[in-house]
Amino acid sequence: MKACEVHGGTLDRHYRIADQTVSIRFAGASLVPALTRALTHLAAEPVLRPDLTICVWDTESSGVALPDSPWAVQPYLDRQEMWGVKGKRVRVVYEFAGEPRLHIFDREARTAVFWSRGAQGTPFYERAAPFLRPLHWALGDLGLQLAHAAGIGSSAGGILVGGKSGVGKSTTTLACLAAGLGALGDDFVMLRDGDPPVAHSLYNKAKLVARHLKCALPGLLPAVVNPEEMEAEKAVVQIDELYPGQLVRSFPIRAVVVPQISGESASRLVETTSAVGLTAIAPSTIFQLRWAGPEDFARIASVVRRVPNFRLELGHDLAGVAETVSRFLAQG
């Protein structure tokens, strides 16, 4: 990082994520817009000793290239981990598919490093959910659990909405936001176990398959921030800009809800088992994270089992979806 600092100077950004302080130091300005827009709602004042420091550089703006790997391509695993770099102290992921990106985390120093070639090659999912891996690693050490889920509600309480892509999680969240309800976010949240368990906001973006957006929420098309990519990837909207004042930083979890398209006109909540909620959240979370394992599963399971679980049978009328969720939340 020293060579990058000498070449172009640094730009620092600071955030409060799930009651933890995170400082991000950029070696040059190229990646700042791409990797901070999803975190703007969590901006905070700098502190002397942050819980996590992420050092970011890219070759395009710094002029400093990534050193050659000491390994040939063969030692990489299917999920792009490096052989031998998963010790008690250091974790490394080098994503060489498409545009390469490097993630390193030193657990003792509480410091992570992120490298890419430049802003032009940053994929849409990295812009929508930046620093996913170091946040998972670092905040997991502090008892927090990253989860692939949405959160809908207010600071008084809300629901955790789980499910793999395509089940209606994002549609439910955006329908509720359109009706005036609050939300933590659409895709990832941070969980802290307790009585009650608490969910924290992480990113301020929502991602939706383009055809679902066009069919269910066509009014949001002008708000898509990546129209040139939405057909091949997903449509991304900026929640804090589209629904100002409706992003919630955290709430106690009242229930886990799993959407399911019913084919009926009306929507309803049907109580189910914690096994259903756990199956909706844990596998998709673990699939998307590097080195997620038994500890991650156990933390998610503990949260899910502490609260009631429901299946949300989604009807055709999206206003009815929001009304169903609103009635549940109003019960206190």
Coordinates of C-alpha atoms in Angstrom, one line a residue, residues 47-306:
V47 CA -12.0 7.1 14.9
L48 CA -8.5 6.5 16.1
R49 CA -8.7 2.7 16.1
P50 CA -11.3 1.3 13.8
D51 CA -12.5 -2.3 14.1
L52 CA -11.6 -2.9 10.5
T53 CA -9.4 -1.1 8.0
I54 CA -9.7 -1.9 4.3
C55 CA -6.8 -0.7 2.0
V56 CA -8.0 -0.4 -1.6
W57 CA -5.9 0.1 -4.7
D58 CA -6.3 -0.5 -8.4
T59 CA -3.7 -0.5 -11.1
E60 CA -5.5 2.0 -13.3
S61 CA -5.3 4.9 -10.9
S62 CA -2.2 4.0 -8.8
G63 CA 0.1 2.7 -11.5
V64 CA 1.0 -0.2 -9.2
A65 CA 0.3 -3.6 -10.6
L66 CA -0.5 -6.7 -8.6
P67 CA 2.6 -8.8 -8.0
D68 CA 2.7 -12.1 -9.8
S69 CA 1.2 -15.0 -7.8
P70 CA 3.7 -17.5 -6.3
W71 CA 1.4 -20.3 -7.5
A72 CA 0.4 -21.5 -11.0
V73 CA -3.3 -21.5 -11.9
Q74 CA -3.6 -25.2 -10.9
P75 CA -3.5 -24.7 -7.1
Y76 CA -6.7 -22.6 -7.1
L77 CA -9.8 -24.4 -6.0
D78 CA -13.2 -24.3 -7.8
R79 CA -14.4 -21.4 -5.5
Q80 CA -11.1 -19.5 -6.2
E81 CA -9.4 -20.0 -2.8
M82 CA -5.7 -20.3 -2.8
W83 CA -4.1 -23.5 -1.5
G84 CA -2.4 -22.9 1.9
V85 CA -3.8 -19.4 2.5
K86 CA -6.4 -20.0 5.0
G87 CA -4.5 -19.9 8.2
K88 CA -5.6 -18.7 11.7
R89 CA -4.3 -15.3 10.9
V90 CA -4.5 -14.7 7.1
R91 CA -7.2 -15.4 4.6
V92 CA -6.9 -14.8 0.9
V93 CA -9.3 -15.0 -2.1
Y94 CA -8.1 -14.3 -5.6
E95 CA -11.0 -14.2 -8.1
F96 CA -9.4 -14.8 -11.4
A97 CA -12.6 -15.5 -13.4
G98 CA -13.5 -12.4 -15.6
E99 CA -11.9 -9.3 -14.1
P100 CA -9.5 -10.5 -11.4
R101 CA -9.8 -9.2 -7.9
L102 CA -7.8 -9.9 -4.8
H103 CA -9.1 -10.0 -1.2
I104 CA -6.7 -10.4 1.8
F105 CA -7.6 -10.2 5.5
D106 CA -5.1 -10.2 8.4
R107 CA -7.1 -11.1 11.5
E108 CA -4.5 -9.9 14.0
A109 CA -4.0 -6.5 12.4
R110 CA -7.7 -6.2 11.7
T111 CA -6.7 -5.0 8.2
A112 CA -7.9 -6.1 4.8
V113 CA -6.5 -5.4 1.3
F114 CA -8.6 -5.2 -1.9
W115 CA -7.1 -4.9 -5.4
S116 CA -8.6 -4.8 -8.9
R117 CA -7.4 -3.6 -12.3
G118 CA -9.7 -0.5 -12.2
A119 CA -13.2 0.9 -12.0
Q120 CA -14.1 -0.1 -15.6
G121 CA -13.8 -3.8 -14.8
T122 CA -15.6 -3.7 -11.5
P123 CA -18.6 -6.1 -11.9
F124 CA -22.1 -4.9 -11.0
Y125 CA -22.3 -7.3 -8.0
E126 CA -19.1 -5.8 -6.5
R127 CA -20.5 -2.3 -6.8
A128 CA -23.9 -3.4 -5.3
A129 CA -22.2 -5.3 -2.4
P130 CA -18.6 -4.1 -2.0
F131 CA -16.1 -5.7 0.4
L132 CA -18.4 -8.6 1.1
R133 CA -15.6 -11.0 1.9
P134 CA -13.6 -8.9 4.4
L135 CA -16.8 -7.7 6.1
H136 CA -17.8 -11.4 6.5
W137 CA -14.4 -12.4 7.8
A138 CA -13.8 -9.4 10.1
L139 CA -17.3 -8.9 11.6
G140 CA -17.7 -12.6 12.0
D141 CA -14.8 -12.5 14.4
L142 CA -16.8 -10.0 16.4
G143 CA -19.9 -12.1 16.7
L144 CA -21.8 -10.7 13.7
Q145 CA -23.1 -12.9 10.9
L146 CA -23.5 -11.7 7.3
A147 CA -26.7 -13.2 5.9
H148 CA -28.2 -13.3 2.4
A149 CA -31.6 -11.8 3.3
A150 CA -33.6 -8.6 3.2
G151 CA -35.0 -6.7 6.1
I152 CA -38.4 -4.9 6.2
G153 CA -39.7 -2.8 9.1
S154 CA -38.8 0.1 11.4
S155 CA -36.4 0.6 14.4
A156 CA -39.2 -0.8 16.6
G157 CA -39.0 -4.2 14.8
G158 CA -39.1 -5.9 11.5
I159 CA -39.0 -9.1 9.5
L160 CA -36.1 -11.0 7.9
V161 CA -37.0 -12.0 4.4
G162 CA -35.0 -15.0 3.1
G163 CA -34.9 -17.0 -0.1
K164 CA -32.8 -17.8 -3.1
S165 CA -32.8 -15.5 -6.2
G166 CA -36.2 -15.5 -8.0
V167 CA -38.5 -16.4 -5.1
G168 CA -39.8 -12.9 -4.6
K169 CA -37.5 -11.5 -1.9
S170 CA -36.6 -8.3 -3.8
T171 CA -40.1 -7.8 -5.2
T172 CA -41.5 -8.0 -1.7
T173 CA -39.0 -5.5 -0.3
L174 CA -39.5 -3.0 -3.1
A175 CA -43.3 -3.4 -2.9
C176 CA -43.1 -2.6 0.8
L177 CA -40.8 0.4 0.3
A178 CA -43.2 1.7 -2.4
A179 CA -46.0 1.5 0.2
G180 CA -44.0 3.6 2.7
L181 CA -42.5 0.9 4.9
G182 CA -38.9 1.0 6.0
A183 CA -36.2 -1.5 5.1
L184 CA -32.6 -2.4 6.0
G185 CA -31.8 -3.4 2.5
D186 CA -32.6 -6.0 -0.1
D187 CA -29.8 -8.5 -0.5
F188 CA -27.5 -8.7 2.5
V189 CA -27.8 -7.8 6.2
M190 CA -25.7 -8.3 9.3
L191 CA -27.2 -10.4 12.2
R192 CA -26.4 -10.4 15.9
D193 CA -27.8 -13.2 17.9
G194 CA -29.6 -12.3 21.2
D195 CA -33.0 -12.1 22.8
P196 CA -34.3 -10.7 20.6
P197 CA -31.8 -11.1 17.7
V198 CA -31.0 -7.9 15.8
A199 CA -30.6 -7.2 12.1
H200 CA -28.4 -4.4 10.8
S201 CA -28.3 -2.6 7.4
L202 CA -25.4 -3.2 5.2
Y203 CA -26.0 -2.0 1.6
N204 CA -28.5 0.6 0.3
K205 CA -29.1 -1.1 -3.1
A206 CA -31.8 -3.5 -4.4
K207 CA -31.2 -6.0 -7.1
L208 CA -33.9 -7.5 -9.3
V209 CA -34.0 -9.7 -12.4
A210 CA -34.8 -7.4 -15.3
R211 CA -37.9 -9.3 -16.5
H212 CA -39.4 -9.4 -12.9
L213 CA -38.8 -5.6 -12.6
K214 CA -40.5 -5.0 -16.0
C215 CA -43.5 -7.2 -15.1
A216 CA -44.0 -6.4 -11.4
L217 CA -42.6 -2.9 -10.9
P218 CA -42.2 -1.2 -14.3
G219 CA -42.4 2.2 -12.6
L220 CA -39.0 1.7 -11.2
L221 CA -37.3 1.3 -14.6
P222 CA -36.2 5.0 -14.7
A223 CA -34.5 4.5 -11.3
V224 CA -32.2 1.6 -12.5
V225 CA -28.6 2.7 -12.1
N226 CA -27.1 0.1 -14.5
P227 CA -29.5 0.0 -17.5
E228 CA -26.8 -1.1 -19.8
E229 CA -26.1 -4.2 -17.7
M230 CA -29.6 -5.1 -16.4
E231 CA -30.5 -7.7 -19.1
A232 CA -27.3 -9.7 -18.7
E233 CA -26.9 -9.2 -14.9
K234 CA -29.6 -7.7 -12.7
A235 CA -31.2 -4.3 -12.4
V236 CA -29.9 -2.3 -9.5
V237 CA -31.7 0.6 -7.8
Q238 CA -30.5 2.9 -5.1
I239 CA -32.9 2.6 -2.2
D240 CA -31.8 5.7 -0.3
E241 CA -32.2 7.9 -3.4
L242 CA -35.5 6.3 -4.5
Y243 CA -37.1 6.2 -1.1
P244 CA -35.3 8.9 1.0
G245 CA -35.7 8.5 4.7
Q246 CA -37.0 4.9 4.6
L247 CA -33.7 3.1 5.1
V248 CA -33.4 1.7 8.7
R249 CA -30.1 1.1 10.3
S250 CA -31.2 -1.8 12.5
F251 CA -34.2 -3.4 14.2
P252 CA -35.0 -6.3 16.5
I253 CA -36.2 -9.3 14.4
R254 CA -39.8 -10.3 15.0
A255 CA -40.0 -13.1 12.4
V256 CA -38.4 -14.8 9.5
V257 CA -40.5 -14.7 6.3
V258 CA -40.0 -16.8 3.2
P259 CA -41.8 -15.5 0.1
Q260 CA -43.5 -18.0 -2.3
I261 CA -45.4 -17.0 -5.4
S262 CA -48.9 -18.5 -4.9
G263 CA -50.7 -17.7 -8.2
E264 CA -53.6 -16.3 -6.2
S265 CA -54.7 -12.7 -6.2
A266 CA -54.4 -12.1 -2.4
S267 CA -51.3 -12.5 -0.2
R268 CA -51.2 -14.1 3.2
L269 CA -48.8 -15.2 5.9
V270 CA -48.9 -18.8 7.0
E271 CA -46.9 -19.9 10.0
T272 CA -44.3 -22.6 9.3
T273 CA -41.3 -24.2 10.9
S274 CA -37.8 -22.8 11.6
A275 CA -36.5 -25.5 9.2
V276 CA -38.2 -23.7 6.4
G277 CA -36.6 -20.3 7.4
L278 CA -33.2 -21.8 7.9
T279 CA -33.3 -23.6 4.5
A280 CA -34.2 -20.3 2.9
I281 CA -31.3 -18.3 4.4
A282 CA -28.4 -20.5 5.3
P283 CA -27.6 -22.3 2.1
S284 CA -27.8 -19.2 -0.2
T285 CA -25.6 -17.3 2.3
I286 CA -23.0 -20.0 2.6
F287 CA -22.9 -20.5 -1.2
Q288 CA -22.1 -16.8 -1.8
L289 CA -19.3 -16.6 0.8
R290 CA -15.7 -17.9 0.8
W291 CA -14.9 -20.3 3.6
A292 CA -18.3 -20.0 5.2
G293 CA -18.9 -23.1 7.2
P294 CA -20.3 -24.6 10.4
E295 CA -19.9 -21.4 12.5
D296 CA -21.9 -19.4 10.0
F297 CA -24.6 -22.0 9.8
A298 CA -24.8 -22.2 13.6
R299 CA -25.2 -18.4 14.0
I300 CA -27.9 -18.2 11.4
A301 CA -29.7 -21.2 12.9
S302 CA -29.7 -19.6 16.3
V303 CA -31.3 -16.4 15.0
V304 CA -33.9 -18.2 12.9
R305 CA -34.9 -20.5 15.8
R306 CA -35.5 -17.6 18.2

